[in-house]
Amino acid sequence: MANPAQQQLPPGWSAEWDGTHQRYLFIETATGRTQWEPPILASELQAPTASPPPVAATHGKRRQYAAGQTQAYYGADTGLGGGGGYMAPSQQPQQPSQLFTPGLAAENQFQQQQTQATHPPYYAGTQAEPEYINGPQQTGYGQPQQQQQMGALADQFGQMNVGQKGLRLYTTNLLTSPPDPRELHNPPPDIILPPNACISPNPSANADFSYQRCTVNAIPTTNSLLKKANIPLGLILTPYRSLKEGDEPVQVVTDTVIARCRRCRAYINPYVQFIDGGNRWRCCMCSLSNEVPQLFDWDQVRNAPGDRWARPELNYGVVEYVAPTEYMARPPQPAVYVFLIDVSHSAIQSGMVATATRTILENLDRLPDEDGRTKVAVIAFDVSLYFFSMPPGTTESSMLVVSDVEDVFLPKPTDLLVNLAEARASLEALLGRLGDMFKDNSTIGSALGPALQAGFQLMAPMGGKIVVLSSSLPSVGAGALKNREDPKVLGTTKESGLLQAASPFYKTFAIECSRGQVSVDMFLFSAAYQDVATLACLPHYTSGQTYFYPAFNARTEDARKFAHELGEVLAQPIMLEAVIRVRATKNLRMSSFHGNFFVRSTDLLAMPAVPQDLSYAIEVQIEDTLTSPFVVFQTAVLHTTCYGERRIRVVTTALPTTSNLSDIFASADQVAIATLLANKAVERCITHKLEDSRDALFNKLVEILTAYKASMTAAGAGASAQLAISENLKMLPVLVLGLLKNVGIRQSSQIPPDLRAYAQALLTSLPSQLLMPYIYPTFYALHSMPPECGTVGEHGVILPPPQPLTSERLERHGLYLIEDGQTIFLWVGRDAVPQLIIDVFNLPNYEVLRGGKTTLPLLDNPFNQRVNAIVQKTREMRRGPYWPHVYIVKEDGEPALKLWALSCLIQDRSDVLPSYQQFISQLKDKVNGGNY
């Protein structure tokens, strides 16, 4: 297939596909200069202003929005509006402007925009496209404006500095440059290391930012310089990132030759120096000279001298060593799964037990068990504990009841925790009839604490994972909780008390679990108060995860969501018995840690099991002046794979140092900063008050903007008519506004404590790729999307252009998709024409459409298939086990559902919270020293 970017390039340019960033890299052949954005032909920039004859493309037309703040703010035609996909046959669009839109999910978007005229209309043949628009006829915008915008965009591209020597700083005025959702998909600012810093020419010598990213990609040489910039210094880690299609696998060093610094214990990496004729190497962290191990240059597979420079650890920023015996305190343990299933009345009635047992049964083959050592146990509980003995080689299992929950004991020494392969038949039989055994159970109450103690006793010698499925508040035995939900407290200073653990049992038991290498995952289903804040302590300190399904009902789409997420959790390969340590160049210290783990010593993070795609944030302190031209951060994860092999995963990132304030601002990574601020905000909610947390977020943003204004603009300390920030931080204010409006932190007296606590658990564990849509949702106009959207392009399903998050973009005849990674809303305007409702929902008109959770029908028409493809891609494109529900939201439908969907449009004013424009003007007043 022809390179889609190649056909439109000016002379002297070529394009290469970059697998790491999933986009084309454009190369100027004469100079070797590279850039992400396509070069623009000089003839394009000087195109005549006369309008060309109209063409048959169906999406070049821009829609005329109601006059209002947004139009004035975003300009008449921003390129964000998408095109009119459903136009009356009489409407003739103008030829689209040939603009490249960076950061779209569809990497060949540029080529598609250039060849729009060849697209067939929405309906094949000569049949006229259905009229999906219930409004007056609208006229396209004139060509002169498009040309003018194109020139402005070309200037902007010329200013972007990818591939140039040194980062260049560009100032933008937040008052006149609105947030562009596409910028969140851009990679962080380039890491520009000094010459000869790296001994390998491999571009993968620095770890990909999806494993480890820093809030600034140029480290200030002194703490005073960092304070002057006011940008928080921290690392965002996702060391066990899942591999999607096209991702580079982690390189494995199998010869057990591990070169480490004698003093600081750093692992050899592409940033060390070889000295003394290659016999010694100088550590890039502490500068100590070390001997090269004898077998370092020996190829053990061929039993012959090897090529040192081909070794993975000298070429890649992410490697995994097969560890020799000295890295093992004991032989590698098997993977162990203990399922604690609530069988009380509410759990049976909601269908949770039936769904859970069916899902476990269907996923037994997906449990990691390559070496045939995996062990499994099932314990059911209400106010008593029900153990199941599963002798290998039979299909029979016997139930043993322990009703004394004050002093938990195991009723039998064997056959409770069984080998999955040997006892498969009896386990399958048990899971098949467990729901029926308790179908008439009318017991109300939960002995969750004793059940956890029993599960821990079962696996204590080995460690493993406890999977808790609970649908009521623990009420009996250790860890019993009381309902402390009090509507009068919500929205007051006392609310943070509801977000703290109510019982010390869950933290002390969690630390015991951590010591015994036991990790806990919580699946919570209650229709009433369940105290998520307290129960989430267990996953938090044992490196597990919490999943929450409020008012679970298996007769709705809830069953599908839960089954998918539990299935993904069970199928995940997990790291067992893990410890993580982050090392850095001398004078850098890891000062505080955020995430799901237990800090065992000052800098050793204990994780009994490391699930895939869990994120951790670490704050870094500069203790003394950094004298080296670059610094290195190295994360080492010592773990047992679930296939019984002891390994060390080493993630290395090198960053240049700078004494220049402009370099710090130009290299700041707004996504990493927002991720770190989210973690700090949640911690402050729990240790202080919710209001303190919100104030701290706002004040940190003010500090960054004030520092930028004082040091980088002509205004200095005086008042300014602008609100200036560097181009690469332009989205930070709207991300902070998204955090302030997130359920976990938002000012409100209507948010139940369970929902708030669960949102906070997500804010501190989601990797940046999932966290960004969670605080800054994605918003598409489906009724007017370009015709290629929803079809399969060269790199999968093409997504529509994202819209700004404001309800001024909602039209009464439109169909919109709003999603935050956890929930998908399909917003249907009240004037949507019957043809749209027929095509998408297979219903005759808007009146009979019902709002709420749904599964979209698969129909035999192109538009339905495109909408389904976009929903499917939205569910699958990000890392993590989450399966968002689809809700249909009618414009005049249920008020609560409507408010929930509209709360995702964070640039609007809502309740007591400001709109984006108001927020920006508050910031401006504060930065200029006024009161707001």
PDB file of C-alpha atoms in Angstrom, residues 531-730:
ATOM      1  CA  ASP A 531     -18.090   1.965  52.814  1.00  0.00           C
ATOM      2  CA  VAL A 532     -15.859   1.777  49.741  1.00  0.00           C
ATOM      3  CA  ALA A 533     -13.434   4.186  51.476  1.00  0.00           C
ATOM      4  CA  THR A 534     -12.665   1.608  54.179  1.00  0.00           C
ATOM      5  CA  LEU A 535     -12.727  -1.524  51.999  1.00  0.00           C
ATOM      6  CA  ALA A 536     -10.480   0.084  49.354  1.00  0.00           C
ATOM      7  CA  CYS A 537      -7.686   0.186  51.983  1.00  0.00           C
ATOM      8  CA  LEU A 538      -7.005  -3.488  51.327  1.00  0.00           C
ATOM      9  CA  PRO A 539      -6.276  -3.168  47.589  1.00  0.00           C
ATOM     10  CA  HIS A 540      -4.471   0.127  48.265  1.00  0.00           C
ATOM     11  CA  TYR A 541      -1.837  -1.337  50.597  1.00  0.00           C
ATOM     12  CA  THR A 542      -1.581  -4.762  48.901  1.00  0.00           C
ATOM     13  CA  SER A 543      -1.186  -3.389  45.325  1.00  0.00           C
ATOM     14  CA  GLY A 544      -4.579  -4.647  44.188  1.00  0.00           C
ATOM     15  CA  GLN A 545      -7.480  -2.799  42.580  1.00  0.00           C
ATOM     16  CA  THR A 546     -11.035  -1.842  43.567  1.00  0.00           C
ATOM     17  CA  TYR A 547     -13.979  -2.257  41.170  1.00  0.00           C
ATOM     18  CA  PHE A 548     -17.377  -0.835  42.066  1.00  0.00           C
ATOM     19  CA  TYR A 549     -20.780  -1.681  40.558  1.00  0.00           C
ATOM     20  CA  PRO A 550     -23.370   0.370  42.480  1.00  0.00           C
ATOM     21  CA  ALA A 551     -26.863  -1.216  42.577  1.00  0.00           C
ATOM     22  CA  PHE A 552     -25.654  -4.173  40.500  1.00  0.00           C
ATOM     23  CA  ASN A 553     -28.424  -6.005  38.629  1.00  0.00           C
ATOM     24  CA  ALA A 554     -27.470  -8.968  36.446  1.00  0.00           C
ATOM     25  CA  ARG A 555     -30.639  -8.573  34.359  1.00  0.00           C
ATOM     26  CA  THR A 556     -29.247  -5.349  32.874  1.00  0.00           C
ATOM     27  CA  GLU A 557     -25.992  -4.549  31.043  1.00  0.00           C
ATOM     28  CA  ASP A 558     -24.282  -4.714  34.478  1.00  0.00           C
ATOM     29  CA  ALA A 559     -23.674  -8.444  34.039  1.00  0.00           C
ATOM     30  CA  ARG A 560     -21.805  -7.914  30.787  1.00  0.00           C
ATOM     31  CA  LYS A 561     -19.614  -5.163  32.234  1.00  0.00           C
ATOM     32  CA  PHE A 562     -18.749  -7.164  35.376  1.00  0.00           C
ATOM     33  CA  ALA A 563     -18.121 -10.394  33.425  1.00  0.00           C
ATOM     34  CA  HIS A 564     -15.766  -8.596  31.025  1.00  0.00           C
ATOM     35  CA  GLU A 565     -13.806  -6.832  33.784  1.00  0.00           C
ATOM     36  CA  LEU A 566     -13.501  -9.899  36.051  1.00  0.00           C
ATOM     37  CA  GLY A 567     -12.481 -11.990  33.025  1.00  0.00           C
ATOM     38  CA  GLU A 568      -9.748  -9.478  32.100  1.00  0.00           C
ATOM     39  CA  VAL A 569      -8.466  -9.347  35.698  1.00  0.00           C
ATOM     40  CA  LEU A 570      -8.254 -13.161  35.850  1.00  0.00           C
ATOM     41  CA  ALA A 571      -6.530 -13.426  32.461  1.00  0.00           C
ATOM     42  CA  GLN A 572      -3.908 -10.766  33.246  1.00  0.00           C
ATOM     43  CA  PRO A 573      -0.380 -12.051  33.698  1.00  0.00           C
ATOM     44  CA  ILE A 574       0.631 -10.698  37.103  1.00  0.00           C
ATOM     45  CA  MET A 575       3.993 -10.048  38.734  1.00  0.00           C
ATOM     46  CA  LEU A 576       4.159 -11.821  42.118  1.00  0.00           C
ATOM     47  CA  GLU A 577       6.303 -11.137  45.222  1.00  0.00           C
ATOM     48  CA  ALA A 578       7.468  -7.815  43.779  1.00  0.00           C
ATOM     49  CA  VAL A 579       9.546  -5.037  45.272  1.00  0.00           C
ATOM     50  CA  ILE A 580      10.224  -1.767  43.452  1.00  0.00           C
ATOM     51  CA  ARG A 581      13.058   0.668  44.044  1.00  0.00           C
ATOM     52  CA  VAL A 582      13.646   3.866  42.090  1.00  0.00           C
ATOM     53  CA  ARG A 583      17.242   5.105  41.901  1.00  0.00           C
ATOM     54  CA  ALA A 584      18.409   8.428  40.557  1.00  0.00           C
ATOM     55  CA  THR A 585      21.582  10.377  39.961  1.00  0.00           C
ATOM     56  CA  LYS A 586      23.375  11.689  43.068  1.00  0.00           C
ATOM     57  CA  ASN A 587      21.599  14.659  44.745  1.00  0.00           C
ATOM     58  CA  LEU A 588      18.139  13.549  43.566  1.00  0.00           C
ATOM     59  CA  ARG A 589      15.957  11.855  46.191  1.00  0.00           C
ATOM     60  CA  MET A 590      12.564  10.149  45.975  1.00  0.00           C
ATOM     61  CA  SER A 591      10.681  12.095  48.648  1.00  0.00           C
ATOM     62  CA  SER A 592       7.120  10.750  48.631  1.00  0.00           C
ATOM     63  CA  PHE A 593       5.181   7.945  46.959  1.00  0.00           C
ATOM     64  CA  HIS A 594       1.582   7.723  45.740  1.00  0.00           C
ATOM     65  CA  GLY A 595      -0.256   4.613  44.555  1.00  0.00           C
ATOM     66  CA  ASN A 596      -1.320   1.104  45.537  1.00  0.00           C
ATOM     67  CA  PHE A 597       1.594  -0.384  47.515  1.00  0.00           C
ATOM     68  CA  PHE A 598       3.137  -0.463  50.995  1.00  0.00           C
ATOM     69  CA  VAL A 599       6.341   1.525  51.578  1.00  0.00           C
ATOM     70  CA  ARG A 600       8.446  -1.058  53.410  1.00  0.00           C
ATOM     71  CA  SER A 601      11.551   1.069  54.046  1.00  0.00           C
ATOM     72  CA  THR A 602      12.376   4.625  53.018  1.00  0.00           C
ATOM     73  CA  ASP A 603      12.339   3.855  49.302  1.00  0.00           C
ATOM     74  CA  LEU A 604      11.372   0.184  48.892  1.00  0.00           C
ATOM     75  CA  LEU A 605       7.830  -0.343  47.631  1.00  0.00           C
ATOM     76  CA  ALA A 606       6.356  -3.756  48.489  1.00  0.00           C
ATOM     77  CA  MET A 607       3.823  -5.177  46.040  1.00  0.00           C
ATOM     78  CA  PRO A 608       2.600  -8.736  46.605  1.00  0.00           C
ATOM     79  CA  ALA A 609       1.186  -8.732  43.066  1.00  0.00           C
ATOM     80  CA  VAL A 610       1.643  -6.085  40.384  1.00  0.00           C
ATOM     81  CA  PRO A 611      -1.379  -5.932  38.069  1.00  0.00           C
ATOM     82  CA  GLN A 612      -0.927  -4.633  34.547  1.00  0.00           C
ATOM     83  CA  ASP A 613      -1.498  -0.942  33.814  1.00  0.00           C
ATOM     84  CA  LEU A 614      -1.495   0.321  37.379  1.00  0.00           C
ATOM     85  CA  SER A 615       0.169   3.704  37.748  1.00  0.00           C
ATOM     86  CA  TYR A 616       2.299   5.122  40.569  1.00  0.00           C
ATOM     87  CA  ALA A 617       3.486   8.693  41.198  1.00  0.00           C
ATOM     88  CA  ILE A 618       6.710   9.619  42.989  1.00  0.00           C
ATOM     89  CA  GLU A 619       7.747  13.113  44.022  1.00  0.00           C
ATOM     90  CA  VAL A 620      11.430  13.936  43.559  1.00  0.00           C
ATOM     91  CA  GLN A 621      13.524  16.381  45.554  1.00  0.00           C
ATOM     92  CA  ILE A 622      16.742  18.121  44.446  1.00  0.00           C
ATOM     93  CA  GLU A 623      18.986  17.956  47.528  1.00  0.00           C
ATOM     94  CA  ASP A 624      22.056  19.699  46.165  1.00  0.00           C
ATOM     95  CA  THR A 625      23.349  21.246  42.936  1.00  0.00           C
ATOM     96  CA  LEU A 626      23.390  18.823  40.007  1.00  0.00           C
ATOM     97  CA  THR A 627      26.765  19.068  38.297  1.00  0.00           C
ATOM     98  CA  SER A 628      26.383  16.418  35.591  1.00  0.00           C
ATOM     99  CA  PRO A 629      25.064  17.402  32.123  1.00  0.00           C
ATOM    100  CA  PHE A 630      22.263  14.824  32.431  1.00  0.00           C
ATOM    101  CA  VAL A 631      20.567  12.735  35.127  1.00  0.00           C
ATOM    102  CA  VAL A 632      19.230   9.180  35.082  1.00  0.00           C
ATOM    103  CA  PHE A 633      16.139   7.727  36.782  1.00  0.00           C
ATOM    104  CA  GLN A 634      16.083   3.947  37.020  1.00  0.00           C
ATOM    105  CA  THR A 635      13.163   1.861  38.287  1.00  0.00           C
ATOM    106  CA  ALA A 636      13.919  -1.765  39.152  1.00  0.00           C
ATOM    107  CA  VAL A 637      11.099  -4.275  39.746  1.00  0.00           C
ATOM    108  CA  LEU A 638      12.253  -7.566  41.267  1.00  0.00           C
ATOM    109  CA  HIS A 639       9.399 -10.049  40.812  1.00  0.00           C
ATOM    110  CA  THR A 640       8.287 -13.599  40.094  1.00  0.00           C
ATOM    111  CA  THR A 641       6.384 -14.048  36.848  1.00  0.00           C
ATOM    112  CA  CYS A 642       3.148 -15.989  37.106  1.00  0.00           C
ATOM    113  CA  TYR A 643       4.985 -18.684  35.102  1.00  0.00           C
ATOM    114  CA  GLY A 644       7.412 -19.346  37.957  1.00  0.00           C
ATOM    115  CA  GLU A 645      10.496 -17.385  36.861  1.00  0.00           C
ATOM    116  CA  ARG A 646      12.305 -14.787  39.009  1.00  0.00           C
ATOM    117  CA  ARG A 647      13.001 -11.659  36.975  1.00  0.00           C
ATOM    118  CA  ILE A 648      14.115  -8.041  37.299  1.00  0.00           C
ATOM    119  CA  ARG A 649      12.486  -5.426  35.081  1.00  0.00           C
ATOM    120  CA  VAL A 650      14.651  -2.312  34.742  1.00  0.00           C
ATOM    121  CA  VAL A 651      13.219   0.927  33.311  1.00  0.00           C
ATOM    122  CA  THR A 652      15.788   3.674  32.594  1.00  0.00           C
ATOM    123  CA  THR A 653      15.096   7.306  31.655  1.00  0.00           C
ATOM    124  CA  ALA A 654      17.853   9.872  31.057  1.00  0.00           C
ATOM    125  CA  LEU A 655      17.037  13.593  31.097  1.00  0.00           C
ATOM    126  CA  PRO A 656      19.289  16.624  30.485  1.00  0.00           C
ATOM    127  CA  THR A 657      19.969  19.149  33.246  1.00  0.00           C
ATOM    128  CA  THR A 658      19.535  22.875  32.723  1.00  0.00           C
ATOM    129  CA  SER A 659      20.173  26.123  34.532  1.00  0.00           C
ATOM    130  CA  ASN A 660      17.839  27.909  32.150  1.00  0.00           C
ATOM    131  CA  LEU A 661      14.287  28.615  33.296  1.00  0.00           C
ATOM    132  CA  SER A 662      12.918  28.690  29.748  1.00  0.00           C
ATOM    133  CA  ASP A 663      14.129  25.086  29.186  1.00  0.00           C
ATOM    134  CA  ILE A 664      12.190  23.940  32.242  1.00  0.00           C
ATOM    135  CA  PHE A 665       8.950  25.480  30.962  1.00  0.00           C
ATOM    136  CA  ALA A 666       9.535  24.330  27.359  1.00  0.00           C
ATOM    137  CA  SER A 667      10.148  20.741  28.503  1.00  0.00           C
ATOM    138  CA  ALA A 668       7.248  20.501  30.999  1.00  0.00           C
ATOM    139  CA  ASP A 669       4.926  17.544  30.409  1.00  0.00           C
ATOM    140  CA  GLN A 670       1.353  18.701  31.142  1.00  0.00           C
ATOM    141  CA  VAL A 671      -0.051  15.148  31.242  1.00  0.00           C
ATOM    142  CA  ALA A 672       2.527  14.002  33.819  1.00  0.00           C
ATOM    143  CA  ILE A 673       1.959  17.164  35.899  1.00  0.00           C
ATOM    144  CA  ALA A 674      -1.828  16.586  35.897  1.00  0.00           C
ATOM    145  CA  THR A 675      -1.305  12.919  36.900  1.00  0.00           C
ATOM    146  CA  LEU A 676       0.939  13.918  39.819  1.00  0.00           C
ATOM    147  CA  LEU A 677      -1.475  16.668  40.919  1.00  0.00           C
ATOM    148  CA  ALA A 678      -4.382  14.161  40.875  1.00  0.00           C
ATOM    149  CA  ASN A 679      -2.476  11.855  43.244  1.00  0.00           C
ATOM    150  CA  LYS A 680      -1.508  14.699  45.564  1.00  0.00           C
ATOM    151  CA  ALA A 681      -5.062  16.087  45.553  1.00  0.00           C
ATOM    152  CA  VAL A 682      -6.583  12.758  46.636  1.00  0.00           C
ATOM    153  CA  GLU A 683      -4.045  12.330  49.420  1.00  0.00           C
ATOM    154  CA  ARG A 684      -4.809  15.843  50.660  1.00  0.00           C
ATOM    155  CA  CYS A 685      -8.571  15.085  50.612  1.00  0.00           C
ATOM    156  CA  ILE A 686      -8.003  12.268  53.080  1.00  0.00           C
ATOM    157  CA  THR A 687      -5.361  13.866  55.327  1.00  0.00           C
ATOM    158  CA  HIS A 688      -6.948  17.348  55.353  1.00  0.00           C
ATOM    159  CA  LYS A 689     -10.289  18.475  53.941  1.00  0.00           C
ATOM    160  CA  LEU A 690     -11.780  18.334  50.445  1.00  0.00           C
ATOM    161  CA  GLU A 691     -11.773  22.115  50.342  1.00  0.00           C
ATOM    162  CA  ASP A 692      -8.031  22.200  51.165  1.00  0.00           C
ATOM    163  CA  SER A 693      -7.401  19.820  48.308  1.00  0.00           C
ATOM    164  CA  ARG A 694      -9.298  22.012  45.825  1.00  0.00           C
ATOM    165  CA  ASP A 695      -7.531  25.150  47.081  1.00  0.00           C
ATOM    166  CA  ALA A 696      -4.132  23.476  46.772  1.00  0.00           C
ATOM    167  CA  LEU A 697      -4.860  22.525  43.143  1.00  0.00           C
ATOM    168  CA  PHE A 698      -5.982  26.034  42.221  1.00  0.00           C
ATOM    169  CA  ASN A 699      -3.066  27.651  44.046  1.00  0.00           C
ATOM    170  CA  LYS A 700      -0.494  25.390  42.375  1.00  0.00           C
ATOM    171  CA  LEU A 701      -1.837  26.428  38.973  1.00  0.00           C
ATOM    172  CA  VAL A 702      -1.702  30.100  40.006  1.00  0.00           C
ATOM    173  CA  GLU A 703       1.911  29.611  41.164  1.00  0.00           C
ATOM    174  CA  ILE A 704       2.958  28.108  37.800  1.00  0.00           C
ATOM    175  CA  LEU A 705       1.231  30.887  35.831  1.00  0.00           C
ATOM    176  CA  THR A 706       2.687  33.593  38.115  1.00  0.00           C
ATOM    177  CA  ALA A 707       6.191  32.138  37.765  1.00  0.00           C
ATOM    178  CA  TYR A 708       5.829  32.063  33.980  1.00  0.00           C
ATOM    179  CA  LYS A 709       4.531  35.626  33.824  1.00  0.00           C
ATOM    180  CA  ALA A 710       7.260  36.962  36.110  1.00  0.00           C
ATOM    181  CA  SER A 711      10.198  35.278  34.384  1.00  0.00           C
ATOM    182  CA  MET A 712       9.132  34.658  30.778  1.00  0.00           C
ATOM    183  CA  THR A 713       7.018  37.647  29.740  1.00  0.00           C
ATOM    184  CA  ALA A 714       7.591  41.365  29.358  1.00  0.00           C
ATOM    185  CA  ALA A 715       4.970  42.129  32.006  1.00  0.00           C
ATOM    186  CA  GLY A 716       7.173  40.731  34.781  1.00  0.00           C
ATOM    187  CA  ALA A 717       5.594  41.340  38.172  1.00  0.00           C
ATOM    188  CA  GLY A 718       3.186  43.999  36.904  1.00  0.00           C
ATOM    189  CA  ALA A 719      -0.402  43.582  35.755  1.00  0.00           C
ATOM    190  CA  SER A 720      -0.940  42.090  32.325  1.00  0.00           C
ATOM    191  CA  ALA A 721      -3.863  41.974  29.916  1.00  0.00           C
ATOM    192  CA  GLN A 722      -2.785  38.444  28.948  1.00  0.00           C
ATOM    193  CA  LEU A 723      -2.637  35.145  30.809  1.00  0.00           C
ATOM    194  CA  ALA A 724       0.568  33.676  29.445  1.00  0.00           C
ATOM    195  CA  ILE A 725       1.826  30.084  29.544  1.00  0.00           C
ATOM    196  CA  SER A 726       4.102  28.028  27.309  1.00  0.00           C
ATOM    197  CA  GLU A 727       2.438  26.298  24.359  1.00  0.00           C
ATOM    198  CA  ASN A 728       3.200  22.832  25.772  1.00  0.00           C
ATOM    199  CA  LEU A 729       1.312  23.664  29.016  1.00  0.00           C
ATOM    200  CA  LYS A 730      -1.748  25.126  27.324  1.00  0.00           C
TER     201      LYS A 730
END
